[in-house]
Amino acid sequence: MKNGLQRFGKFLSAMVMPNIGAFIAWGFITALFIADGWIPNAKLASIQPYMLTFLLPMLIAYTGGKQVGGDRGGVMGAIAVMGCIAGVGGFDGQPMLMGAMVMGPFAGWVIKKFDKAMDGHMPAGFEMLINNFSVGILGMIVAIIGYFIIGPFMSAVLAVLTAGVNVLVKVKLIPLAAIFIEPAKVLFLNNAINHGIFTPIGIEQAKEAGKSIMYMLEANPGPGLGVLLAYAVFSKDKVTKSSAPGAIIIHFFGGIHEIYFPYILMNPIVIIAPIVGNICAITFFTFT
């Protein structure tokens, strides 16, 4: 079990870590130029949603596809993830980083199998034509699969997490909401959880009591900071260790939680740490 999780984590890491620089660039643009940023600038802030919605998923999907199917697999992965992005409505939907981690390797596997099947059967003189058309046609098919499957899947995940949080809030076991909050955040559903669940509840509570703990549940930077500090101090991988301090600045001082999500995705068992951390934090908030 442990070895399986480690292999899975390394596979995810190989997709994410080469693109950490892009995450940091996106994080700096967000922290600096959004309306609540350090140097608000509406024109420069307009870069941020394009990077999150399109650039980052495409980079991850390309890397995952290339990892499995070489350069052709990378191109296939980039095509495939566009279907996922369109399937959730582009800017109106959730960022498809998890979708990219699924569709990239899958697309790479598809073209790898095709190339293996065609090995030794390619008509002389038609190599370039077949290679280009195979990526185009198979890429289109995989993108359509992404459009119809990943969107509904992500919507179902959000519905389950929403129902779980609502139940815990109603039975007054708010600290246990971290069990749903942290996995949702890592799946890049943090804004949907925050603005779709906690903010409406918080508004009603604030009207009645003048305050609400709901605004502090998802927005707490403590659990993410703990994860990044652990990587910065204890990680054995030099690339990961060296990138963590920059991520800490963006996460803790810039308020950009998304920057620590890839560090958990590269080793999924680490999700236990922010869950326990947020349970402790919410318990502290409740008492104080």
Short mmCIF file of C-alpha atoms in Angstrom, two decimals:
data_model
loop_
_atom_site.label_atom_id
_atom_site.label_comp_id
_atom_site.label_asym_id
_atom_site.label_seq_id
_atom_site.Cartn_x
_atom_site.Cartn_y
_atom_site.Cartn_z
CA MET A 1 0.00 0.00 0.00
CA LYS A 2 2.73 2.44 1.03
CA ASN A 3 4.86 1.61 -2.02
CA GLY A 4 1.84 2.02 -4.28
CA LEU A 5 1.08 5.47 -2.84
CA GLN A 6 4.72 6.48 -3.21
CA ARG A 7 4.81 5.39 -6.86
CA PHE A 8 1.56 7.23 -7.50
CA GLY A 9 2.91 10.31 -5.74
CA LYS A 10 6.12 10.23 -7.78
CA PHE A 11 4.10 9.91 -10.98
CA LEU A 12 2.05 12.99 -10.05
CA SER A 13 5.21 14.77 -8.96
CA ALA A 14 6.82 14.15 -12.35
CA MET A 15 3.88 15.98 -13.94
CA VAL A 16 3.74 18.89 -11.50
CA MET A 17 7.32 19.67 -10.42
CA PRO A 18 8.67 20.66 -13.89
CA ASN A 19 5.89 23.28 -13.94
CA ILE A 20 6.26 24.69 -10.41
CA GLY A 21 7.89 27.80 -11.92
CA ALA A 22 4.66 28.49 -13.81
CA PHE A 23 2.67 28.10 -10.58
CA ILE A 24 4.99 30.58 -8.87
CA ALA A 25 4.67 33.06 -11.76
CA TRP A 26 0.88 32.76 -11.59
CA GLY A 27 1.01 33.15 -7.80
CA PHE A 28 3.10 36.33 -7.99
CA ILE A 29 0.81 37.86 -10.62
CA THR A 30 -2.19 37.05 -8.44
CA ALA A 31 -0.65 38.28 -5.19
CA LEU A 32 0.66 41.50 -6.74
CA PHE A 33 -1.99 42.70 -9.15
CA ILE A 34 -5.50 41.54 -8.13
CA ALA A 35 -7.80 44.12 -6.51
CA ASP A 36 -6.76 43.03 -2.99
CA GLY A 37 -3.11 42.49 -3.98
CA TRP A 38 0.07 44.35 -3.05
CA ILE A 39 0.11 46.52 -6.21
CA PRO A 40 -3.45 46.44 -7.65
CA ASN A 41 -3.50 46.68 -11.43
CA ALA A 42 -6.61 45.57 -13.29
CA LYS A 43 -4.86 45.16 -16.66
CA LEU A 44 -2.05 42.97 -15.33
CA ALA A 45 -4.47 41.08 -13.08
CA SER A 46 -6.38 40.02 -16.20
CA ILE A 47 -3.45 37.68 -17.01
CA GLN A 48 -4.14 35.58 -13.91
CA PRO A 49 -7.38 33.78 -14.91
CA TYR A 50 -5.94 32.80 -18.29
CA MET A 51 -2.93 31.22 -16.63
CA LEU A 52 -5.03 29.30 -14.10
CA THR A 53 -7.72 28.19 -16.54
CA PHE A 54 -5.60 27.38 -19.59
CA LEU A 55 -1.82 27.60 -19.14
CA LEU A 56 -1.33 25.53 -15.98
CA PRO A 57 -3.65 22.65 -16.98
CA MET A 58 -2.09 22.51 -20.45
CA LEU A 59 1.45 22.44 -19.06
CA ILE A 60 0.58 19.61 -16.66
CA ALA A 61 -1.32 17.66 -19.32
CA TYR A 62 1.54 18.10 -21.81
CA THR A 63 4.08 16.95 -19.24
CA GLY A 64 1.96 13.95 -18.24
CA GLY A 65 1.33 12.98 -21.86
CA LYS A 66 5.01 13.30 -22.73
CA GLN A 67 5.94 11.22 -19.71
CA VAL A 68 3.88 8.32 -21.07
CA GLY A 69 3.91 8.78 -24.84
CA GLY A 70 6.87 11.03 -25.69
CA ASP A 71 6.52 14.27 -27.65
CA ARG A 72 3.42 13.03 -29.47
CA GLY A 73 1.91 12.08 -26.13
CA GLY A 74 2.56 15.61 -24.87
CA VAL A 75 0.69 17.15 -27.79
CA MET A 76 -2.15 14.67 -27.26
CA GLY A 77 -2.33 15.60 -23.58
CA ALA A 78 -2.57 19.32 -24.36
CA ILE A 79 -5.39 18.67 -26.84
CA ALA A 80 -7.23 16.37 -24.43
CA VAL A 81 -7.28 18.78 -21.48
CA MET A 82 -8.95 21.46 -23.61
CA GLY A 83 -11.97 19.18 -23.75
CA CYS A 84 -12.02 19.09 -19.95
CA ILE A 85 -11.74 22.87 -19.70
CA ALA A 86 -14.57 23.39 -22.17
CA GLY A 87 -16.63 20.72 -20.41
CA VAL A 88 -16.79 22.73 -17.18
CA GLY A 89 -17.42 26.03 -18.92
CA GLY A 90 -13.93 27.52 -19.19
CA PHE A 91 -13.66 30.57 -16.93
CA ASP A 92 -17.06 29.74 -15.39
CA GLY A 93 -15.96 26.29 -14.19
CA GLN A 94 -13.33 24.87 -11.86
CA PRO A 95 -9.64 24.87 -12.88
CA MET A 96 -8.92 21.54 -14.55
CA LEU A 97 -5.57 20.76 -12.97
CA MET A 98 -6.82 17.41 -11.68
CA GLY A 99 -8.43 16.83 -15.06
CA ALA A 100 -5.03 17.50 -16.64
CA MET A 101 -3.39 14.91 -14.39
CA VAL A 102 -5.88 12.34 -15.64
CA MET A 103 -6.22 13.26 -19.31
CA GLY A 104 -2.51 13.94 -19.95
CA PRO A 105 -1.26 10.44 -19.12
CA PHE A 106 -4.38 8.85 -20.65
CA ALA A 107 -3.84 10.69 -23.94
CA GLY A 108 -0.15 9.72 -23.88
CA TRP A 109 -1.13 6.08 -23.34
CA VAL A 110 -3.59 6.19 -26.27
CA ILE A 111 -1.01 7.48 -28.76
CA LYS A 112 1.62 5.09 -27.39
CA LYS A 113 -0.70 2.14 -28.06
CA PHE A 114 -1.47 3.46 -31.55
CA ASP A 115 2.24 3.82 -32.38
CA LYS A 116 2.90 0.31 -31.10
CA ALA A 117 0.08 -1.07 -33.25
CA MET A 118 1.40 0.76 -36.33
CA ASP A 119 5.01 -0.29 -35.78
CA GLY A 120 6.15 -2.13 -38.89
CA HIS A 121 2.85 -1.50 -40.69
CA MET A 122 3.41 2.13 -41.77
CA PRO A 123 3.15 2.51 -45.58
CA ALA A 124 6.36 3.95 -47.01
CA GLY A 125 6.07 7.68 -47.72
CA PHE A 126 2.98 8.14 -45.55
CA GLU A 127 4.75 8.36 -42.18
CA MET A 128 4.34 12.12 -41.66
CA LEU A 129 0.74 12.13 -42.87
CA ILE A 130 -0.28 9.25 -40.61
CA ASN A 131 1.62 10.62 -37.61
CA ASN A 132 -0.02 14.05 -37.88
CA PHE A 133 -3.53 12.80 -38.61
CA SER A 134 -3.36 10.17 -35.87
CA VAL A 135 -2.58 12.82 -33.23
CA GLY A 136 -5.30 15.09 -34.62
CA ILE A 137 -8.03 12.46 -34.80
CA LEU A 138 -7.19 10.62 -31.58
CA GLY A 139 -6.65 13.95 -29.79
CA MET A 140 -10.12 15.07 -30.86
CA ILE A 141 -11.67 11.84 -29.59
CA VAL A 142 -9.90 12.04 -26.22
CA ALA A 143 -10.88 15.73 -25.88
CA ILE A 144 -14.53 14.76 -26.44
CA ILE A 145 -14.19 12.08 -23.75
CA GLY A 146 -12.79 14.73 -21.42
CA TYR A 147 -15.67 17.07 -22.22
CA PHE A 148 -18.39 14.58 -21.34
CA ILE A 149 -16.75 12.73 -18.42
CA ILE A 150 -14.47 15.05 -16.42
CA GLY A 151 -17.00 17.90 -16.11
CA PRO A 152 -19.78 15.74 -14.61
CA PHE A 153 -17.23 13.95 -12.41
CA MET A 154 -15.93 17.21 -10.92
CA SER A 155 -19.51 18.39 -10.37
CA ALA A 156 -20.29 15.14 -8.54
CA VAL A 157 -17.19 15.50 -6.34
CA LEU A 158 -18.26 19.05 -5.42
CA ALA A 159 -21.81 17.90 -4.63
CA VAL A 160 -20.52 15.18 -2.25
CA LEU A 161 -18.15 17.57 -0.48
CA THR A 162 -20.87 20.21 -0.19
CA ALA A 163 -23.32 17.74 1.34
CA GLY A 164 -20.68 16.53 3.83
CA VAL A 165 -19.84 20.05 5.00
CA ASN A 166 -23.50 21.02 5.34
CA VAL A 167 -24.22 17.97 7.51
CA LEU A 168 -21.31 18.72 9.86
CA VAL A 169 -22.33 22.38 10.17
CA LYS A 170 -25.92 21.41 11.03
CA VAL A 171 -24.90 18.90 13.72
CA LYS A 172 -22.37 21.41 15.13
CA LEU A 173 -19.27 19.32 14.42
CA ILE A 174 -17.60 22.14 12.52
CA PRO A 175 -13.96 21.08 13.20
CA LEU A 176 -14.60 17.83 11.32
CA ALA A 177 -15.48 19.89 8.24
CA ALA A 178 -11.72 19.94 7.62
CA ILE A 179 -12.08 16.32 6.44
CA PHE A 180 -13.98 17.69 3.45
CA ILE A 181 -12.39 21.15 3.16
CA GLU A 182 -8.76 20.09 2.67
CA PRO A 183 -9.34 17.41 -0.01
CA ALA A 184 -11.66 19.86 -1.79
CA LYS A 185 -8.96 22.51 -1.74
CA VAL A 186 -6.35 20.15 -3.15
CA LEU A 187 -8.77 19.37 -6.01
CA PHE A 188 -8.86 23.13 -6.68
CA LEU A 189 -12.47 23.36 -5.48
CA ASN A 190 -11.50 25.82 -2.75
CA ASN A 191 -13.35 28.80 -4.23
CA ALA A 192 -16.47 26.74 -4.85
CA ILE A 193 -16.47 25.49 -1.24
CA ASN A 194 -15.73 28.94 0.19
CA HIS A 195 -18.08 31.06 -1.90
CA GLY A 196 -20.71 28.40 -2.53
CA ILE A 197 -21.10 27.07 1.02
CA PHE A 198 -19.36 29.08 3.72
CA THR A 199 -20.02 32.62 2.47
CA PRO A 200 -23.84 32.27 2.23
CA ILE A 201 -23.97 30.65 5.69
CA GLY A 202 -21.57 33.29 7.03
CA ILE A 203 -23.69 36.15 5.67
CA GLU A 204 -26.78 34.83 7.47
CA GLN A 205 -24.89 34.30 10.72
CA ALA A 206 -23.29 37.76 10.49
CA LYS A 207 -26.72 39.32 10.08
CA GLU A 208 -27.92 37.65 13.27
CA ALA A 209 -24.80 37.67 15.47
CA GLY A 210 -22.57 40.27 13.84
CA LYS A 211 -19.86 37.68 13.20
CA SER A 212 -19.33 34.20 11.75
CA ILE A 213 -16.64 31.55 11.99
CA MET A 214 -17.51 30.43 8.45
CA TYR A 215 -15.22 33.06 6.94
CA MET A 216 -12.22 31.45 8.67
CA LEU A 217 -12.69 27.78 7.75
CA GLU A 218 -11.38 27.60 4.17
CA ALA A 219 -9.33 30.81 4.24
CA ASN A 220 -7.00 29.71 7.07
CA PRO A 221 -3.41 29.63 5.65
CA GLY A 222 -1.98 27.65 8.58
CA PRO A 223 -2.35 24.07 7.27
CA GLY A 224 -0.81 24.96 3.90
CA LEU A 225 2.04 26.80 5.57
CA GLY A 226 2.77 23.71 7.67
CA VAL A 227 2.95 21.53 4.56
CA LEU A 228 5.29 23.92 2.75
CA LEU A 229 7.54 24.36 5.81
CA ALA A 230 7.80 20.57 6.11
CA TYR A 231 8.88 20.29 2.46
CA ALA A 232 11.34 23.19 2.86
CA VAL A 233 13.00 21.57 5.88
CA PHE A 234 12.67 17.82 5.40
CA SER A 235 12.25 17.10 1.68
CA LYS A 236 14.95 14.83 0.25
CA ASP A 237 14.27 15.98 -3.30
CA LYS A 238 16.47 19.04 -3.95
CA VAL A 239 14.14 20.59 -6.57
CA THR A 240 11.12 20.33 -4.27
CA LYS A 241 13.09 21.57 -1.27
CA SER A 242 14.41 24.60 -3.13
CA SER A 243 11.00 25.57 -4.56
CA ALA A 244 9.15 25.42 -1.22
CA PRO A 245 10.48 28.72 0.27
CA GLY A 246 9.19 30.70 -2.74
CA ALA A 247 5.84 28.94 -2.43
CA ILE A 248 5.73 29.87 1.27
CA ILE A 249 6.01 33.59 0.43
CA ILE A 250 3.25 33.40 -2.16
CA HIS A 251 0.97 31.28 0.03
CA PHE A 252 1.33 32.90 3.45
CA PHE A 253 1.97 36.55 2.53
CA GLY A 254 0.11 36.62 -0.78
CA GLY A 255 -2.83 34.54 0.38
CA ILE A 256 -2.66 32.24 -2.66
CA HIS A 257 -3.54 28.81 -1.31
CA GLU A 258 -3.36 27.07 -4.68
CA ILE A 259 0.43 27.18 -4.63
CA TYR A 260 0.66 24.40 -2.01
CA PHE A 261 -1.82 22.04 -3.65
CA PRO A 262 0.75 20.47 -6.05
CA TYR A 263 3.00 19.64 -3.09
CA ILE A 264 0.23 17.47 -1.66
CA LEU A 265 -0.71 15.96 -5.02
CA MET A 266 2.86 14.74 -5.52
CA ASN A 267 2.52 12.67 -2.31
CA PRO A 268 -1.22 12.23 -1.60
CA ILE A 269 -0.78 10.76 1.89
CA VAL A 270 0.42 14.22 2.99
CA ILE A 271 -3.25 15.33 2.86
CA ILE A 272 -3.53 13.94 6.41
CA ALA A 273 -1.36 16.82 7.68
CA PRO A 274 -3.55 19.77 6.57
CA ILE A 275 -6.70 17.87 7.61
CA VAL A 276 -5.42 17.40 11.17
CA GLY A 277 -3.97 20.92 11.19
CA ASN A 278 -7.26 22.50 10.15
CA ILE A 279 -9.22 20.42 12.66
CA CYS A 280 -6.98 21.86 15.40
CA ALA A 281 -7.29 25.38 13.98
CA ILE A 282 -11.10 25.26 13.70
CA THR A 283 -11.33 23.87 17.24
CA PHE A 284 -9.20 26.80 18.43
CA PHE A 285 -11.37 29.27 16.48
CA THR A 286 -14.49 27.74 18.04
CA PHE A 287 -13.23 28.19 21.59
CA THR A 288 -11.93 31.71 21.02
#
